[in-house]
Short mmCIF file of C-alpha atoms and ligand atoms in Angstrom, two decimals:
data_model
loop_
_atom_site.label_atom_id
_atom_site.label_comp_id
_atom_site.label_asym_id
_atom_site.label_seq_id
_atom_site.Cartn_x
_atom_site.Cartn_y
_atom_site.Cartn_z
CA UNK A 1 -19.70 -1.15 -6.28
CA UNK A 2 -20.32 -4.45 -8.08
CA UNK A 3 -19.96 -7.96 -6.74
CA UNK A 4 -18.26 -9.48 -9.76
CA UNK A 5 -15.57 -7.07 -10.90
CA UNK A 6 -12.18 -6.96 -9.22
CA UNK A 7 -11.64 -4.03 -6.89
CA UNK A 8 -9.22 -1.25 -7.77
CA UNK A 9 -8.46 1.51 -5.29
CA UNK A 10 -6.02 4.32 -4.79
CA UNK A 11 -5.83 7.53 -2.79
CA UNK A 12 -3.97 10.79 -2.52
CA UNK A 13 -3.33 12.97 0.48
CA UNK A 14 -4.92 16.43 0.45
CA UNK A 15 -1.67 17.88 1.72
CA UNK A 16 -1.08 20.42 -1.07
CA UNK A 17 -1.65 21.07 -4.76
CA UNK A 18 -1.15 17.99 -6.92
CA UNK A 19 1.72 17.86 -9.40
CA UNK A 20 2.41 16.01 -12.64
CA UNK A 21 4.26 13.29 -10.68
CA UNK A 22 1.01 12.47 -8.88
CA UNK A 23 -0.79 12.54 -12.21
CA UNK A 24 1.53 10.24 -14.16
CA UNK A 25 2.47 8.05 -11.20
CA UNK A 26 -0.93 7.41 -9.67
CA UNK A 27 -3.87 9.21 -11.27
CA UNK A 28 -3.38 8.48 -14.95
CA UNK A 29 -2.71 4.75 -14.38
CA UNK A 30 -5.98 4.72 -12.40
CA UNK A 31 -7.82 6.74 -15.06
CA UNK A 32 -6.65 4.45 -17.86
CA UNK A 33 -8.17 1.30 -16.38
CA UNK A 34 -10.74 2.22 -13.73
CA UNK A 35 -13.71 1.55 -16.01
CA UNK A 36 -12.87 -2.17 -16.12
CA UNK A 37 -12.93 -2.54 -12.34
CA UNK A 38 -15.06 -1.83 -9.33
CA UNK A 39 -13.10 1.33 -8.59
CA UNK A 40 -12.64 3.69 -5.69
CA UNK A 41 -10.61 6.87 -5.44
CA UNK A 42 -9.98 8.24 -1.96
CA UNK A 43 -8.99 11.54 -0.48
CA UNK A 44 -6.96 10.37 2.50
CA UNK A 45 -7.51 13.32 4.80
CA UNK A 46 -6.53 11.59 8.07
CA UNK A 47 -3.21 10.67 6.49
CA UNK A 48 -2.70 14.34 5.60
CA UNK A 49 -3.24 15.22 9.26
CA UNK A 50 0.11 13.59 10.03
CA UNK A 51 1.74 16.61 8.38
CA UNK A 52 -0.89 19.35 8.05
CA UNK A 53 -2.26 21.09 11.15
CA UNK A 54 -4.15 23.94 9.50
CA UNK A 55 -7.92 23.27 9.39
CA UNK A 56 -8.70 25.93 6.78
CA UNK A 57 -6.01 24.61 4.50
CA UNK A 58 -6.96 20.95 4.99
CA UNK A 59 -10.60 21.76 4.27
CA UNK A 60 -9.71 23.61 1.07
CA UNK A 61 -7.27 20.90 -0.02
CA UNK A 62 -9.94 18.19 0.34
CA UNK A 63 -12.25 20.01 -2.07
CA UNK A 64 -9.32 20.78 -4.36
CA UNK A 65 -8.23 17.14 -4.64
CA UNK A 66 -11.82 16.05 -5.33
CA UNK A 67 -12.02 18.69 -8.06
CA UNK A 68 -8.73 17.42 -9.48
CA UNK A 69 -10.16 13.89 -9.65
CA UNK A 70 -13.22 15.08 -11.56
CA UNK A 71 -11.20 17.42 -13.79
CA UNK A 72 -8.87 14.68 -15.01
CA UNK A 73 -11.95 12.83 -16.20
CA UNK A 74 -13.02 10.44 -13.44
CA UNK A 75 -16.75 9.82 -13.75
CA UNK A 76 -18.27 9.67 -10.24
CA UNK A 77 -20.95 7.26 -11.46
CA UNK A 78 -18.18 4.80 -12.44
CA UNK A 79 -15.88 5.23 -9.43
CA UNK A 80 -16.59 5.82 -5.77
CA UNK A 81 -14.91 9.10 -4.87
CA UNK A 82 -14.82 9.50 -1.11
CA UNK A 83 -12.88 10.88 1.79
CA UNK A 84 -11.34 8.59 4.35
CA UNK A 85 -12.68 10.44 7.40
CA UNK A 86 -16.28 9.81 6.24
CA UNK A 87 -15.72 6.08 6.84
CA UNK A 88 -14.64 5.72 10.48
CA UNK A 89 -14.14 1.98 9.94
CA UNK A 90 -10.73 2.89 8.44
CA UNK A 91 -9.34 4.21 11.73
CA UNK A 92 -11.08 1.41 13.63
CA UNK A 93 -9.44 -1.31 11.54
CA UNK A 94 -6.10 0.51 11.65
CA UNK A 95 -6.15 0.14 15.44
CA UNK A 96 -6.63 -3.61 15.13
CA UNK A 97 -3.67 -3.83 12.74
CA UNK A 98 -1.60 -1.69 15.15
CA UNK A 99 -2.19 -4.41 17.71
CA UNK A 100 -0.88 -7.09 15.35
CA UNK A 101 2.33 -5.61 13.97
CA UNK A 102 5.42 -4.89 16.02
CA UNK A 103 7.28 -1.67 16.73
CA UNK A 104 10.51 -2.87 15.01
CA UNK A 105 8.46 -3.68 11.89
CA UNK A 106 6.96 -0.16 11.77
CA UNK A 107 10.40 1.31 12.48
CA UNK A 108 11.51 0.06 9.05
CA UNK A 109 8.82 2.21 7.36
CA UNK A 110 10.38 4.63 4.84
CA UNK A 111 8.30 7.69 5.77
CA UNK A 112 9.16 7.25 9.45
CA UNK A 113 12.82 6.46 8.78
CA UNK A 114 13.25 9.48 6.49
CA UNK A 115 11.79 11.81 9.10
CA UNK A 116 14.06 10.47 11.82
CA UNK A 117 17.09 10.53 9.49
CA UNK A 118 16.48 14.26 9.02
CA UNK A 119 16.68 14.69 12.79
CA UNK A 120 12.96 15.49 12.99
CA UNK A 121 10.48 14.17 15.50
CA UNK A 122 7.87 11.84 13.99
CA UNK A 123 4.38 11.91 15.47
CA UNK A 124 2.72 8.59 16.38
CA UNK A 125 0.35 9.01 13.42
CA UNK A 126 3.26 9.03 10.99
CA UNK A 127 4.69 5.99 12.74
CA UNK A 128 1.49 3.95 12.32
CA UNK A 129 0.62 5.54 8.94
CA UNK A 130 1.14 2.23 7.03
CA UNK A 131 -1.52 0.47 9.11
CA UNK A 132 -4.12 3.13 8.31
CA UNK A 133 -3.20 2.69 4.66
CA UNK A 134 -3.55 -1.08 5.05
CA UNK A 135 -7.04 -0.54 6.47
CA UNK A 136 -7.93 1.78 3.54
CA UNK A 137 -7.10 -0.99 1.12
CA UNK A 138 -8.14 -4.17 2.93
CA UNK A 139 -11.60 -3.02 4.05
CA UNK A 140 -12.71 -3.19 0.42
CA UNK A 141 -11.08 -6.50 -0.56
CA UNK A 142 -9.02 -4.46 -3.00
CA UNK A 143 -6.95 -6.47 -5.48
CA UNK A 144 -5.05 -3.76 -7.36
CA UNK A 145 -3.56 -0.51 -6.08
CA UNK A 146 -2.11 1.88 -8.71
CA UNK A 147 0.65 3.95 -7.06
CA UNK A 148 4.09 5.41 -7.67
CA UNK A 149 7.29 3.57 -6.77
CA UNK A 150 7.54 5.30 -3.36
CA UNK A 151 4.43 3.42 -2.19
CA UNK A 152 5.76 -0.08 -2.93
CA UNK A 153 6.71 -0.67 0.69
CA UNK A 154 3.30 0.46 1.91
CA UNK A 155 1.61 -2.20 -0.20
CA UNK A 156 4.04 -4.82 1.15
CA UNK A 157 3.09 -3.67 4.66
CA UNK A 158 -0.57 -3.97 3.68
CA UNK A 159 -0.06 -7.60 2.65
CA UNK A 160 1.75 -8.21 5.92
CA UNK A 161 -1.17 -6.75 7.92
CA UNK A 162 -3.62 -8.94 5.97
CA UNK A 163 -1.55 -12.05 6.52
CA UNK A 164 -1.02 -11.36 10.24
CA UNK A 165 -4.77 -10.96 10.70
CA UNK A 166 -5.62 -14.03 8.61
CA UNK A 167 -3.20 -16.19 10.61
CA UNK A 168 -4.43 -14.90 13.97
CA UNK A 169 -8.19 -14.87 13.31
CA UNK A 170 -8.89 -16.88 10.15
CA UNK A 171 -9.04 -16.03 6.44
CA UNK A 172 -10.58 -12.54 6.17
CA UNK A 173 -8.53 -10.23 3.96
CA UNK A 174 -7.33 -10.49 0.35
CA UNK A 175 -3.67 -9.64 -0.22
CA UNK A 176 -3.55 -6.79 -2.78
CA UNK A 177 -0.97 -6.08 -5.48
CA UNK A 178 0.59 -2.75 -6.31
CA UNK A 179 0.48 -1.57 -9.91
CA UNK A 180 3.57 0.50 -10.63
CA UNK A 181 3.94 1.36 -14.29
CA UNK A 182 7.32 1.34 -15.99
CA UNK A 183 8.68 4.78 -16.82
CA UNK A 184 6.34 6.72 -14.50
CA UNK A 185 7.15 5.14 -11.14
CA UNK A 186 9.42 8.04 -10.31
CA UNK A 187 8.68 11.25 -12.20
CA UNK A 188 11.62 13.63 -11.76
CA UNK A 189 11.16 17.17 -10.50
CA UNK A 190 12.66 20.33 -12.00
CA UNK A 191 15.88 19.66 -10.08
CA UNK A 192 16.16 16.07 -11.31
CA UNK A 193 15.25 14.54 -7.90
CA UNK A 194 11.88 12.80 -7.40
CA UNK A 195 9.09 15.33 -7.88
CA UNK A 196 7.40 15.86 -4.53
CA UNK A 197 5.16 18.42 -2.83
CA UNK A 198 7.63 18.50 0.00
CA UNK A 199 10.73 19.22 -2.14
CA UNK A 200 9.46 22.40 -3.84
CA UNK A 201 10.48 20.98 -7.24
CA UNK A 202 7.09 20.45 -8.85
CA UNK A 203 5.30 21.27 -12.04
CA UNK A 204 1.78 21.85 -10.72
CA UNK A 205 -0.92 19.75 -12.38
CA UNK A 206 -3.42 22.58 -12.46
CA UNK A 207 -1.02 25.49 -12.54
CA UNK A 208 -1.77 28.53 -14.68
CA UNK A 209 0.17 28.88 -17.93
CA UNK A 210 2.45 31.35 -16.10
CA UNK A 211 3.12 28.91 -13.24
CA UNK A 212 3.89 26.10 -15.67
CA UNK A 213 6.18 28.37 -17.69
CA UNK A 214 8.02 29.46 -14.54
CA UNK A 215 8.47 25.85 -13.39
CA UNK A 216 9.70 24.61 -16.80
CA UNK A 217 12.07 27.56 -17.26
CA UNK A 218 13.45 26.63 -13.83
CA UNK A 219 14.33 23.06 -14.85
CA UNK A 220 17.99 22.56 -13.99
CA UNK A 221 20.05 22.13 -17.19
CA UNK A 222 23.63 21.83 -16.16
CA UNK A 223 24.39 18.75 -18.26
CA UNK A 224 26.36 20.79 -20.82
CA UNK A 225 25.65 18.15 -23.47
CA UNK A 226 23.47 18.27 -26.58
CA UNK A 227 20.41 17.22 -24.68
CA UNK A 228 19.10 18.75 -21.43
CA UNK A 229 18.42 15.50 -19.60
CA UNK A 230 16.06 16.88 -16.96
CA UNK A 231 13.92 18.55 -19.63
CA UNK A 232 13.92 15.39 -21.74
CA UNK A 233 12.88 13.15 -18.84
CA UNK A 234 9.78 15.25 -18.17
CA UNK A 235 9.09 15.71 -21.87
CA UNK A 236 9.03 11.92 -22.31
CA UNK A 237 5.79 11.87 -20.31
CA UNK A 238 4.07 14.02 -22.91
CA UNK A 239 5.50 12.89 -26.26
CA UNK A 240 6.44 9.54 -27.74
CA UNK A 241 10.07 8.58 -28.21
CA UNK A 242 10.15 8.97 -32.00
CA UNK A 243 8.74 12.52 -31.93
CA UNK A 244 10.93 13.40 -29.01
CA UNK A 245 14.15 12.14 -30.64
CA UNK A 246 13.43 14.19 -33.76
CA UNK A 247 12.64 17.31 -31.73
CA UNK A 248 15.77 17.06 -29.59
CA UNK A 249 17.92 16.26 -32.64
CA UNK A 250 16.62 19.35 -34.46
CA UNK A 251 17.22 21.57 -31.41
CA UNK A 252 20.60 20.36 -30.17
CA UNK A 253 21.94 22.61 -27.41
CA UNK A 254 18.97 24.98 -27.86
CA UNK A 255 17.66 24.52 -24.34
CA UNK A 256 15.33 27.50 -24.54
CA UNK A 257 13.50 26.18 -27.63
CA UNK A 258 13.19 22.75 -26.05
CA UNK A 259 11.76 24.20 -22.85
CA UNK A 260 9.27 26.22 -24.90
CA UNK A 261 8.24 23.06 -26.74
CA UNK A 262 7.75 21.31 -23.41
CA UNK A 263 5.58 24.17 -22.11
CA UNK A 264 3.39 23.89 -25.21
CA UNK A 265 3.06 20.12 -24.80
CA UNK A 266 2.18 20.40 -21.11
CA UNK A 267 -0.35 23.11 -21.87
CA UNK A 268 -2.02 20.97 -24.53
CA UNK A 269 -2.69 18.28 -21.93
CA UNK A 270 -3.50 20.49 -18.95
CA UNK A 271 -5.53 23.34 -20.51
CA UNK A 272 -8.70 21.27 -21.17
CA UNK A 273 -8.51 19.73 -17.67
CA UNK A 274 -8.03 23.17 -16.14
CA UNK A 275 -11.09 24.41 -18.00
CA UNK A 276 -13.16 21.49 -16.70
CA UNK A 277 -11.88 22.14 -13.19
CA UNK A 278 -12.83 25.82 -13.29
CA UNK A 279 -16.38 24.86 -14.22
CA UNK A 280 -16.91 22.75 -11.07
CA UNK A 281 -18.66 24.31 -8.08
CA UNK A 282 -17.77 23.50 -4.47
CA UNK A 283 -21.37 22.41 -3.89
CA UNK A 284 -21.46 19.78 -6.63
CA UNK A 285 -18.11 18.42 -5.50
CA UNK A 286 -19.32 18.17 -1.89
CA UNK A 287 -22.29 16.15 -3.11
CA UNK A 288 -20.02 13.73 -5.00
CA UNK A 289 -17.92 13.22 -1.85
CA UNK A 290 -21.01 12.72 0.33
CA UNK A 291 -22.55 10.12 -1.98
CA UNK A 292 -19.24 8.34 -2.43
CA UNK A 293 -18.75 8.23 1.34
CA UNK A 294 -22.14 6.60 1.82
CA UNK A 295 -21.38 3.94 -0.79
CA UNK A 296 -17.97 3.20 0.68
CA UNK A 297 -19.35 3.04 4.21
CA UNK A 298 -21.88 0.38 3.25
CA UNK A 299 -19.06 -1.93 2.16
CA UNK A 300 -16.70 -1.03 5.01
CA UNK A 301 -19.28 -1.45 7.76
CA UNK A 302 -20.30 -4.90 6.48
CA UNK A 303 -16.64 -5.96 6.51
CA UNK A 304 -16.18 -4.66 10.04
CA UNK A 305 -19.10 -6.74 11.32
CA UNK A 306 -17.09 -9.81 10.35
CA UNK A 307 -13.81 -8.37 11.68
CA UNK A 308 -15.29 -7.44 15.08
CA UNK A 309 -16.80 -10.91 15.42
CA UNK A 310 -13.51 -12.56 14.52
CA UNK A 311 -11.43 -10.59 17.02
CA UNK A 312 -14.00 -11.31 19.73
CA UNK A 313 -15.58 -7.97 20.62
CA UNK A 314 -19.12 -8.81 19.44
CA UNK A 315 -21.42 -10.11 22.21
P1 LIG B 401 4.22 13.80 -2.67
O1 LIG B 401 5.53 13.06 -2.62
O2 LIG B 401 4.26 14.89 -3.65
O3 LIG B 401 3.75 14.26 -1.30
P2 LIG B 401 2.21 11.78 -2.39
O4 LIG B 401 3.04 11.05 -1.39
O5 LIG B 401 0.97 12.48 -1.91
O6 LIG B 401 3.13 12.79 -3.19
O7 LIG B 401 1.82 10.74 -3.53
C1 LIG B 401 0.54 10.53 -4.08
C2 LIG B 401 0.66 9.49 -5.17
O8 LIG B 401 1.44 10.01 -6.25
C3 LIG B 401 1.35 8.20 -4.74
O9 LIG B 401 0.78 7.10 -5.42
C4 LIG B 401 2.77 8.40 -5.18
O10 LIG B 401 3.46 7.20 -5.39
C5 LIG B 401 2.58 9.17 -6.47
N1 LIG B 401 3.74 10.03 -6.71
C6 LIG B 401 4.14 11.09 -5.97
N2 LIG B 401 5.25 11.65 -6.49
C7 LIG B 401 5.55 10.92 -7.59
C8 LIG B 401 6.59 10.99 -8.57
N3 LIG B 401 7.51 11.94 -8.52
N4 LIG B 401 6.59 10.07 -9.54
C9 LIG B 401 5.65 9.11 -9.62
N5 LIG B 401 4.63 8.98 -8.74
C10 LIG B 401 4.58 9.87 -7.73
N1 LIG B 402 0.31 6.77 1.28
C1 LIG B 402 -0.22 7.22 0.03
C2 LIG B 402 0.63 8.41 -0.45
O1 LIG B 402 1.25 9.09 0.30
C3 LIG B 402 -1.65 7.67 0.13
C4 LIG B 402 -2.59 6.56 0.49
C5 LIG B 402 -3.21 6.38 1.69
C6 LIG B 402 -3.01 5.49 -0.36
N2 LIG B 402 -4.02 5.28 1.63
C7 LIG B 402 -3.91 4.71 0.41
C8 LIG B 402 -2.69 5.13 -1.67
C9 LIG B 402 -4.51 3.56 -0.10
C10 LIG B 402 -3.28 3.97 -2.20
C11 LIG B 402 -4.19 3.20 -1.42
O2 LIG B 402 0.63 8.67 -1.61
#
């Protein structure tokens, strides 16, 4: 991590296989610019624990997400790839933030509100989730956080945590900005709703050709018009508007041909990444995570020395 470049950081939960919404919403925006920054890419495993209680699955997912990062082309010598649980300062700082924000403030959190609205019981980890995310970001003096639209509120909460701390204990944390790119903030799923692991409407990022074909053939096309809107919206991620207009004009009402064209375009992007991914061994990926964790911990522990002193627990 360098002293002079601005810090860029994002993270994904190892809560299931990644999909093209994660790729276009968070990973590609990171990939496109990370070389110009002092960049970190996290696997936020303690966040995933709010929903996943299967140790074998969590363990596998952690390695899988790290492989996904490398397969899309992140160079571990140019970005710190690490897992959250390897840097215990994250949970330590989250506790301090928990003591600064109020219960009514956290009750406005989308993830918590959605759970309660569905009549489900939220665990305390889900309730305080935004403060762990604030710690993830603020420990590293991060300035830019590439995410999808659904994370906007979490970055606002992060700024709030920073400001609360700075007011109470003196200037310590930088307030970060979200980077949400136009057109990819909300990638639609095969049913037209936001693509999400939890809605079962995904096109998997590293799916086999058969899985991708099955997902695309399942895209809901009940528009009845010339153009299948749900197919077009996903296709727009892979082809420019001019090419796309010509293709959809030439294949009016031919939904099958358009879906086949989309499968071919997805394959062209994913096949080389899938090949790279298959070539990675668990052992080399574990080493990348271990080294990244050590680098991240050096920064985080130095920051916490200052934080502990400021809150008054250092003797
Ligand atoms: P999911 O909703 O599938 O569980 P996550 O909450 O793990 O996804 O999101 C990981 C990252 O991917 C976040 O930055 C999030 O904003 C982004 N993301 C997730 N789904 C989409 C989507 N459909 N469109 C754009 N970005 C998305
Ligand atoms: N909450 C994010 C999500 O569900 C994941 C996340 C945790 C994150 N910590 C972060 C994203 C820090 C960016 C920066 O997608």
